[in-house]
CSV table of C-alpha atoms in Angstrom, one decimal:
chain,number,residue,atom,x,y,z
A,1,UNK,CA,-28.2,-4.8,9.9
A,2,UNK,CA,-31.3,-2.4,10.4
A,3,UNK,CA,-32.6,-4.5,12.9
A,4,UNK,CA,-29.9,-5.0,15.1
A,5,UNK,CA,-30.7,-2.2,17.5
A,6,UNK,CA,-35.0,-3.4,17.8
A,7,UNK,CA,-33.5,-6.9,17.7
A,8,UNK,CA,-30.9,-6.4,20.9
A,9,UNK,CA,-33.1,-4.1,23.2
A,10,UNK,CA,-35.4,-7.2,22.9
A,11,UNK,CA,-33.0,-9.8,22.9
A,12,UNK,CA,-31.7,-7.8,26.3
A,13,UNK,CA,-35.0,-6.8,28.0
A,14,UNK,CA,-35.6,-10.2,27.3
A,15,UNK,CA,-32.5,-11.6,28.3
A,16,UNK,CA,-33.3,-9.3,32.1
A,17,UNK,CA,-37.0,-11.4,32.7
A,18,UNK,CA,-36.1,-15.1,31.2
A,19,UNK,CA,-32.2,-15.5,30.9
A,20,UNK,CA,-32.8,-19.2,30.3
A,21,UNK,CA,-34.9,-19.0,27.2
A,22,UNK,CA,-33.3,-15.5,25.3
A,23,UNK,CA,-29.5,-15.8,26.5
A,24,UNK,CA,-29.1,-18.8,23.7
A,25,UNK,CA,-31.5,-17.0,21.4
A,26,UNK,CA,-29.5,-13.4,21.8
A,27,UNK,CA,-26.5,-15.6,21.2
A,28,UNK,CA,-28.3,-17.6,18.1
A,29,UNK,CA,-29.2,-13.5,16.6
A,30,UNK,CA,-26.0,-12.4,17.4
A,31,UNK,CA,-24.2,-15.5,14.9
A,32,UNK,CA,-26.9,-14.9,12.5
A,33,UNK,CA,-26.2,-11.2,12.1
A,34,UNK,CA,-22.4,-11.4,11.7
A,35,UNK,CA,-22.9,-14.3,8.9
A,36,UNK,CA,-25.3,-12.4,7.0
A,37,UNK,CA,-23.1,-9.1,7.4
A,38,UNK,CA,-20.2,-11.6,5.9
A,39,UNK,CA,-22.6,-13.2,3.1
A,40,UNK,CA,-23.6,-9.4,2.1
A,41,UNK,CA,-19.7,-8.7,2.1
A,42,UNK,CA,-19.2,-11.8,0.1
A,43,UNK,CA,-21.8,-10.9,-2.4
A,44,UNK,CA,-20.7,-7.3,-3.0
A,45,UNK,CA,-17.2,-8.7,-3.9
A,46,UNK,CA,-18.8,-11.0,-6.1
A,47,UNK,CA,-20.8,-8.4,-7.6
A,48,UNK,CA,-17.5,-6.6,-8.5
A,49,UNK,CA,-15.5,-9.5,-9.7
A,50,UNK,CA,-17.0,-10.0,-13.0
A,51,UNK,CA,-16.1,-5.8,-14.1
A,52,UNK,CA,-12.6,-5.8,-12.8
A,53,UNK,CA,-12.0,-9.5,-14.8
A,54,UNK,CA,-14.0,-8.6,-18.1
A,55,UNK,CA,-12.4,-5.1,-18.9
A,56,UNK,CA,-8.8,-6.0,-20.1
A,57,UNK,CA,-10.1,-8.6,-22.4
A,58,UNK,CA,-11.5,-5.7,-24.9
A,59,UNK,CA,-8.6,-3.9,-24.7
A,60,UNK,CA,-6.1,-6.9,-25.2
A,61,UNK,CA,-8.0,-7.5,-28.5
A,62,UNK,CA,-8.4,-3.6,-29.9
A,63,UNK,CA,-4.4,-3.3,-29.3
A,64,UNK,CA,-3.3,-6.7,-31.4
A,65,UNK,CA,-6.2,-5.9,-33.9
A,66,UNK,CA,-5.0,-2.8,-34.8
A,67,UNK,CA,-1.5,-3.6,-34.7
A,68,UNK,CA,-2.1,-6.0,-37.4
A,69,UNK,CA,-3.7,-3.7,-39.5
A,70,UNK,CA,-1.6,-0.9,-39.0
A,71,UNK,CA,1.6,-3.2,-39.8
A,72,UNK,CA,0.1,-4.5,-42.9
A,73,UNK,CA,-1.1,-1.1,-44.0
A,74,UNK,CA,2.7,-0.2,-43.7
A,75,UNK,CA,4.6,-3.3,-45.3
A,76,UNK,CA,1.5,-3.1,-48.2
A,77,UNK,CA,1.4,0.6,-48.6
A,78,UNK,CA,4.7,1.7,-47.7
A,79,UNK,CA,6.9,4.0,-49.9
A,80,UNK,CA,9.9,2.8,-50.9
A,81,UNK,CA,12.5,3.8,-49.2
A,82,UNK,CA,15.2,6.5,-50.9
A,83,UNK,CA,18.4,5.1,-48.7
A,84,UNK,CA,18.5,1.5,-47.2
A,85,UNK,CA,20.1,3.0,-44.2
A,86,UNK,CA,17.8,4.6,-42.7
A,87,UNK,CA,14.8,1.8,-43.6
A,88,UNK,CA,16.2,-1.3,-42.6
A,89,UNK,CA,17.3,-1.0,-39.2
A,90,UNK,CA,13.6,0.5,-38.5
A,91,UNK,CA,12.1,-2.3,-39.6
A,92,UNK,CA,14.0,-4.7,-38.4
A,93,UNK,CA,13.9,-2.7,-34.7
A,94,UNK,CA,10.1,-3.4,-35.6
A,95,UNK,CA,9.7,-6.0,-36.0
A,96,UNK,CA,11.6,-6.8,-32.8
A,97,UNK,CA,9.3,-5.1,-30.9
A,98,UNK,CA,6.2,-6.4,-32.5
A,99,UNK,CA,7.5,-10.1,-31.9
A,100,UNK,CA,7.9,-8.8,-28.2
A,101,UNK,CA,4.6,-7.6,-28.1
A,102,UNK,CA,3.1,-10.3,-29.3
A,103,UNK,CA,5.1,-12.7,-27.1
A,104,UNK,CA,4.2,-10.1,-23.7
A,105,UNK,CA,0.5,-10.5,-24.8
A,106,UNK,CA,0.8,-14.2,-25.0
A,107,UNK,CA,1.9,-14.4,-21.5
A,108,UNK,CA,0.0,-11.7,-20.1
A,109,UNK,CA,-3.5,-13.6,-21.8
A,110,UNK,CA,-2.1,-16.6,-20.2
A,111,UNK,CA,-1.7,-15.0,-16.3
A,112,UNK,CA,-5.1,-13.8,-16.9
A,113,UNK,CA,-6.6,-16.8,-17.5
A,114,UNK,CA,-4.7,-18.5,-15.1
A,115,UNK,CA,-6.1,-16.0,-12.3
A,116,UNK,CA,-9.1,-15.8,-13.7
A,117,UNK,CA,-9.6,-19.5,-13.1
A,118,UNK,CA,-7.6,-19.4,-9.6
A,119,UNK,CA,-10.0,-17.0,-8.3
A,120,UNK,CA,-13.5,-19.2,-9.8
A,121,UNK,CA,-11.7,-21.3,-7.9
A,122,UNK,CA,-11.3,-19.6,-4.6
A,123,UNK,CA,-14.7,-18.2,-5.4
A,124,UNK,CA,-16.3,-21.8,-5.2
A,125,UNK,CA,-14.3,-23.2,-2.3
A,126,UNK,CA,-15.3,-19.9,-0.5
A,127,UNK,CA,-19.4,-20.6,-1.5
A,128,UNK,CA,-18.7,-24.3,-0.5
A,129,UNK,CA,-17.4,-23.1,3.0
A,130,UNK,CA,-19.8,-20.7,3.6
A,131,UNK,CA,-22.5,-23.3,3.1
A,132,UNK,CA,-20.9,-25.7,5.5
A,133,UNK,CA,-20.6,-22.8,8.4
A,134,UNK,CA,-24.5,-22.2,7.8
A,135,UNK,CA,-25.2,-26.1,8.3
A,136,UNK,CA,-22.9,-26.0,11.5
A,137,UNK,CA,-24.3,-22.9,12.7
A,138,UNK,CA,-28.1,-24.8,11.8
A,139,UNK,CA,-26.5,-27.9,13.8
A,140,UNK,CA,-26.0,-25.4,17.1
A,141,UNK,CA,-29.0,-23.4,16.4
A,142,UNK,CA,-31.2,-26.8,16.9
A,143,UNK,CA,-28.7,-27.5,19.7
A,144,UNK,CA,-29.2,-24.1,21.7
A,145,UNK,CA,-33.2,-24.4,21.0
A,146,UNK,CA,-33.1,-28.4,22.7
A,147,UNK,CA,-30.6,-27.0,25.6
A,148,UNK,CA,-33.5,-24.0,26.0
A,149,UNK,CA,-36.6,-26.5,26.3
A,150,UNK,CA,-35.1,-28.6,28.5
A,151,UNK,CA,-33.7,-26.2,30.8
A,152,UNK,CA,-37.5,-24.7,30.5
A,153,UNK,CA,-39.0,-28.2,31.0
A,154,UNK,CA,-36.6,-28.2,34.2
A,155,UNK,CA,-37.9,-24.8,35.5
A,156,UNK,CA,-41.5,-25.8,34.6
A,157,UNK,CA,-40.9,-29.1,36.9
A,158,UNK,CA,-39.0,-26.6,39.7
A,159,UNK,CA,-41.9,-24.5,39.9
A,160,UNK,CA,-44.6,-27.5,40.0
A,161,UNK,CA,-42.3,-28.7,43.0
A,162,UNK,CA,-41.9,-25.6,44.8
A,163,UNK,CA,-44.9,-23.5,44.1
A,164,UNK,CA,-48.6,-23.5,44.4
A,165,UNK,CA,-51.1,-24.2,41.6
A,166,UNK,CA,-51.6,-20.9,40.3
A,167,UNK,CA,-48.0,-20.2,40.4
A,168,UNK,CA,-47.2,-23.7,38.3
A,169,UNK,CA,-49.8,-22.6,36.1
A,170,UNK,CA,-48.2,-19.5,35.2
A,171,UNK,CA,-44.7,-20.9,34.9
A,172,UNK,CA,-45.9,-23.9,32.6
A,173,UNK,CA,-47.8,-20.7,30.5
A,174,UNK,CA,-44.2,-19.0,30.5
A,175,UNK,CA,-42.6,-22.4,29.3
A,176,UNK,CA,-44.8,-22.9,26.9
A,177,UNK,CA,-44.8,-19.8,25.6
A,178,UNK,CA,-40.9,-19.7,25.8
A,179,UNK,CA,-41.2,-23.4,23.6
A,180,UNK,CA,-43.2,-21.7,21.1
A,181,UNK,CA,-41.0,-18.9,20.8
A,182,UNK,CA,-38.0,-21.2,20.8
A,183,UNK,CA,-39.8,-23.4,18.0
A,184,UNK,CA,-40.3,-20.4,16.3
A,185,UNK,CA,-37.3,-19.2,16.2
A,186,UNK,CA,-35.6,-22.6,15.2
A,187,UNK,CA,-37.7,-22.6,12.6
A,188,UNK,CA,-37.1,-19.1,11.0
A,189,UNK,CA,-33.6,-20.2,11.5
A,190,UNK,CA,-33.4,-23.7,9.6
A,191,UNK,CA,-35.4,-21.1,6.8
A,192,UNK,CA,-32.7,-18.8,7.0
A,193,UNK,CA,-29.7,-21.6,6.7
A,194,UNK,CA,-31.7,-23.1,3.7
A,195,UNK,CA,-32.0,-19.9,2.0
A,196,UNK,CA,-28.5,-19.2,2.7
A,197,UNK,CA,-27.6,-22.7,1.5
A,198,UNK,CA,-29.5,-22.2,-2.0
A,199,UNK,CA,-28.1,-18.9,-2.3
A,200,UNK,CA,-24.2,-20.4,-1.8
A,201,UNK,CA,-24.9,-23.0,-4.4
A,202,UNK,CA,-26.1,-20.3,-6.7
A,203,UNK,CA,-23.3,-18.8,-6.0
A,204,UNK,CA,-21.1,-21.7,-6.9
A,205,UNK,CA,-22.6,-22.5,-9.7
A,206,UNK,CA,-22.4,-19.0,-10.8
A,207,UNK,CA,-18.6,-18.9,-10.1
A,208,UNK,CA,-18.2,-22.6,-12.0
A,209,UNK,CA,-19.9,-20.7,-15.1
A,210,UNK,CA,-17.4,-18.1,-14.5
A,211,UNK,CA,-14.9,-20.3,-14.5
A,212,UNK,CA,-15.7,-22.2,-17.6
A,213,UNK,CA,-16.2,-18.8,-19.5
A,214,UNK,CA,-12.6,-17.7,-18.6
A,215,UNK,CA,-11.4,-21.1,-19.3
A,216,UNK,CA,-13.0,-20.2,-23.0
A,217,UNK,CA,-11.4,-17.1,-23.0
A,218,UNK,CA,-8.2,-18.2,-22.0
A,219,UNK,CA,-8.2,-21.2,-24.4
A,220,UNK,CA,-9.2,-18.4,-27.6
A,221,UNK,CA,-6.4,-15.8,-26.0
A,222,UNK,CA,-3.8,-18.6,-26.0
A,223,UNK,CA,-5.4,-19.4,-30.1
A,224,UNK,CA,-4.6,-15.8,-30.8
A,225,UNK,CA,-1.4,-15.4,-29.2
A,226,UNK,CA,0.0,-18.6,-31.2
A,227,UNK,CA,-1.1,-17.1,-34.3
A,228,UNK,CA,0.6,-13.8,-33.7
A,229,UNK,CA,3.7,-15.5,-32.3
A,230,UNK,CA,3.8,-17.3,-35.8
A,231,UNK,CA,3.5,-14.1,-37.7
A,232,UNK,CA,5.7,-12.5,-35.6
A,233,UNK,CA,8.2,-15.3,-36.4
A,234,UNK,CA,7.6,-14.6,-40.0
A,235,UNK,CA,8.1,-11.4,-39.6
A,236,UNK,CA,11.6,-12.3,-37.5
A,237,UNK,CA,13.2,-14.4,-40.1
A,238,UNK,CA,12.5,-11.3,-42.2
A,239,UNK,CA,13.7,-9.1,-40.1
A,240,UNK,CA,16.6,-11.1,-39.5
A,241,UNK,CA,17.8,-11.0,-43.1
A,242,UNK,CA,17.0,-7.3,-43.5
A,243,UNK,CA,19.4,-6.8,-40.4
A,244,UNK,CA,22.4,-8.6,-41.4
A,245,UNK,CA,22.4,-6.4,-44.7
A,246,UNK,CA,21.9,-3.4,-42.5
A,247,UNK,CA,24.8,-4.9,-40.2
A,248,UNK,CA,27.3,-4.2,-41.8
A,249,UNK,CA,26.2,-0.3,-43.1
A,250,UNK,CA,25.7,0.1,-39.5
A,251,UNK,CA,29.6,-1.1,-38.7
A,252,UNK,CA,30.9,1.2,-41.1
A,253,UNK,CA,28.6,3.9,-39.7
A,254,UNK,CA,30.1,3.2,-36.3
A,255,UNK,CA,33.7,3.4,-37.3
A,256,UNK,CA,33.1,6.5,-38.4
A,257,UNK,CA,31.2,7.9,-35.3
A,258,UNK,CA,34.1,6.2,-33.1
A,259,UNK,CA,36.5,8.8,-35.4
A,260,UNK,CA,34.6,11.6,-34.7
A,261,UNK,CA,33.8,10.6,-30.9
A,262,UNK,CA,37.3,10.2,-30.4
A,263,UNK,CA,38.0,14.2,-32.0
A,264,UNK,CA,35.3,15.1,-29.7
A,265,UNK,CA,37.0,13.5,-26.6
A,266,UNK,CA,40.0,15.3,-27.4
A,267,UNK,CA,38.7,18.7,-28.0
A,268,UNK,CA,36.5,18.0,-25.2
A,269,UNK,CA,39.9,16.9,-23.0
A,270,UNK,CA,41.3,20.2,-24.4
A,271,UNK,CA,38.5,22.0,-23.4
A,272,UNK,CA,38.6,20.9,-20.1
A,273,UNK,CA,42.5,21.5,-19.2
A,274,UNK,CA,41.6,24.7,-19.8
A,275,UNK,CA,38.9,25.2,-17.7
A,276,UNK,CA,40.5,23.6,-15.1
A,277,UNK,CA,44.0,26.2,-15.3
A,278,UNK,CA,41.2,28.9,-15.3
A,279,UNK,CA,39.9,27.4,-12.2
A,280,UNK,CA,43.0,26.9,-10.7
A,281,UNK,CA,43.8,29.8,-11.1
A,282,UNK,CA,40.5,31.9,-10.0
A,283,UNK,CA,41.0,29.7,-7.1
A,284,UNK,CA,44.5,30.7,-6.2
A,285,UNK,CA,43.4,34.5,-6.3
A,286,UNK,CA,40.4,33.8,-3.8
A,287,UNK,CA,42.8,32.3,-1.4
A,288,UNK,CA,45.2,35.2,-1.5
A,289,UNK,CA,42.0,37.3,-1.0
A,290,UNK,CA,41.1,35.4,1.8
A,291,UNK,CA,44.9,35.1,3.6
A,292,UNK,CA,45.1,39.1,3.0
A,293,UNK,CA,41.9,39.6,5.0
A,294,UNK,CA,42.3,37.1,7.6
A,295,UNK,CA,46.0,38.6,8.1
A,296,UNK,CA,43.9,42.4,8.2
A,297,UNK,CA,41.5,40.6,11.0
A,298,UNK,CA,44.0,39.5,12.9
A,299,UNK,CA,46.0,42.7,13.2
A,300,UNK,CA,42.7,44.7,13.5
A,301,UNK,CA,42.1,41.8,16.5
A,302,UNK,CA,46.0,42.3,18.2
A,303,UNK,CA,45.3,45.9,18.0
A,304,UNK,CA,41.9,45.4,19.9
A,305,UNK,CA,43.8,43.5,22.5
A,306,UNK,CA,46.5,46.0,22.9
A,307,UNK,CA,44.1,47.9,23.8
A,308,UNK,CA,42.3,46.1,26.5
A,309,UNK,CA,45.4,45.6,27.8
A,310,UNK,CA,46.9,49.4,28.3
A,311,UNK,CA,43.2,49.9,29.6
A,312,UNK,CA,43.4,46.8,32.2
A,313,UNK,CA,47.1,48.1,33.1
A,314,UNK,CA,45.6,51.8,33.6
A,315,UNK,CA,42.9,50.9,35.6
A,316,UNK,CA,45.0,48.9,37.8
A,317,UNK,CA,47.0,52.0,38.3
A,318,UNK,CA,44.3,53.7,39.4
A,319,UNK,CA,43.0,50.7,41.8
A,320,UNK,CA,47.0,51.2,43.2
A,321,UNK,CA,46.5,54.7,43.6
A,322,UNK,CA,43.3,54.6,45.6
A,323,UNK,CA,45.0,51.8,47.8
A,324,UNK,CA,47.5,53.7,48.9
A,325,UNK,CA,45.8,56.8,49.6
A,326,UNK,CA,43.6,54.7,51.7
A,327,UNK,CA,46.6,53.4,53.4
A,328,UNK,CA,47.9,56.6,54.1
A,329,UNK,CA,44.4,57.9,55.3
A,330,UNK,CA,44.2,55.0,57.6
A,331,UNK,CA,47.9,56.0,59.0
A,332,UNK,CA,46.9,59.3,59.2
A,333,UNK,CA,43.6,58.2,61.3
A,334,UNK,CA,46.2,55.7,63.6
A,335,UNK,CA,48.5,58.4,64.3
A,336,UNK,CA,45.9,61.3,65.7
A,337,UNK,CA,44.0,58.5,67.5
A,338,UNK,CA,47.3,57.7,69.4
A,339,UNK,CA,48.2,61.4,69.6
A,340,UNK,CA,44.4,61.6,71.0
A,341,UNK,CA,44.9,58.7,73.6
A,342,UNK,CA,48.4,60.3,74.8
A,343,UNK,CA,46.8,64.1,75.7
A,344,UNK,CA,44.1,62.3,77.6
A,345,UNK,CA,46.5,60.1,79.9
């Protein structure tokens, strides 16, 4: 992708003075870029494949390894045990787990190699894809190269037609030299689909190797997980008999905790009617708290609007007061304006 920019100024300047012979050659480098962009993509995921399947494999082995050891270590080197209550149902709770490790591990080695050899698979059909869109992109490289010499035969014949000699000189120079590059080009192109062609059968045949190995590995996972189902089996029917002896200690020991849960659930009951009563009754004092001071607002409020009221009454007194003094004023006024009107008749 560093020479896309070089690449398209060209590809445009050159698209601006011959649009015949560069438009199907921009188009050609356009294709070509966003396949080897894809191809790069493809490898890089590839690349990374291989890490992400390989890693759990080591791990898988290290964990059941070391189980093994550390389980014979214990049923070889164990102390015996000073009750049988307290040893049996751990072991037996053991063992139980162990056999559902070993059983999870199975199945998880199996998925593994099951996806390991869906994705060689995906892997190959991808390579074998790839290398049919290179052949069909070869197929319309040839096709856009042909379409370009004839359409520059066509000018060529145009300009023999139309111009003079010198002209028809230059524009069979231009064709030719547009052929060449044409020929060129073609030719750098069927290079580039065989080398990408090689490349995807490497790559197939790299993901068919994959594919075998992980089949190997699967087959040598699904060995190991039959021989530690088997033990674990053993190690079951052990298990098994150590747990019906502990069975019954273990029934005896519940009777006795249902005894004592039940005391507890009726101290606890007990316990609890009290706390409730104390509740109750802590709740019954904050509601008299409460009525007692809402009564207090509300009087504190009814003498608030007493109040307003004897204040609303007194100023309306006075609002009456100044009304009829105005009235009387008025009157007043009336009577020496009529008194006024009489002396001047």
């Amino acid at each position: 992708m560093t020479f896309a920019v070089p690449l398209t100024i060209i590809g445009l300047g050159g698209v601006a003075t011959h649009p015949l012979v560069f438009l199907p050659l921009l188009v050609l480098a356009g294709v070509f870029l966003v396949v080897m962009d894809y191809l790069a993509e493809e490898q890089r995921q590839v690349a990374a494949a291989p890490q992400k399947r390989h890693y759990p494999a080591p791990k898988r082995r290290q964990y059941a390894a070391p189980q093994k050891r550390h389980y014979q270590s214990r049923a070889s080197h164990a102390p015996p045990a000073p009750t049988p209550k307290s040893s049996r149902p751990e072991s037996a709770a053991e063992a139980r787990a162990r056999a559902e490790a070993a059983e999870a591990e199975s199945q998880a080695a199996e998925a593994e190699a099951q996806a390991a050899e869906a994705r060689a698979r995906a892997e190959a059909a991808e390579a074998e894809a790839l290398a049919a869109q290179a052949e069909a992109l070869a197929a319309e490289a040839e096709a856009l190269a042909a379409e370009a010499r004839a359409r520059a035969e066509a000018a060529e014949a145009e300009a023999l037609a139309a111009e003079p000699d010198a002209l028809a000189a230059e524009a069979r120079a231009r064709a030719e030299a547009a052929e060449a590059q044409a020929r060129s080009a073609e030719a750098r192109a069927k290079a580039r689909v065989r080398a990408e062609a090689a490349e995807a059968e490497a790559l197939a045949a790299e993901a068919r190797a994959r594919a075998d190995a992980a089949e190997a590995e699967a087959l040598a996972a699904e060995a190991r997980a039959r021989a530690d189902a088997a033990e674990a089996q053993v190690q079951a029917a052990e298990a098994r008999a150590r747990a019906e002896a502990a069975e019954r200690q273990a029934q005896a020991a519940e009777a006795r905790a249902r005894a004592q849960a039940a005391e507890a659930q009726a101290r606890a009951a007990e316990t609890r009617a009290r706390s409730r009563a104390r509740t109750e009754a802590t709740q019954a004092e904050a509601l008299a708290a409460e009525a007692r001071t809402q009564a207090e607002a509300d009087e504190a409020e009814a003498l608030a609007a007493e109040a307003r009221t004897q204040a609303a009454a007194a100023e309306a007194q006075a609002q009456a007061a100044e009304a009829r003094a105005r009235v009387i004023w008025l009157r007043l006024e009336a009577e020496a304006s009529t008194k006024q009107a009489k002396q001047g008749d």
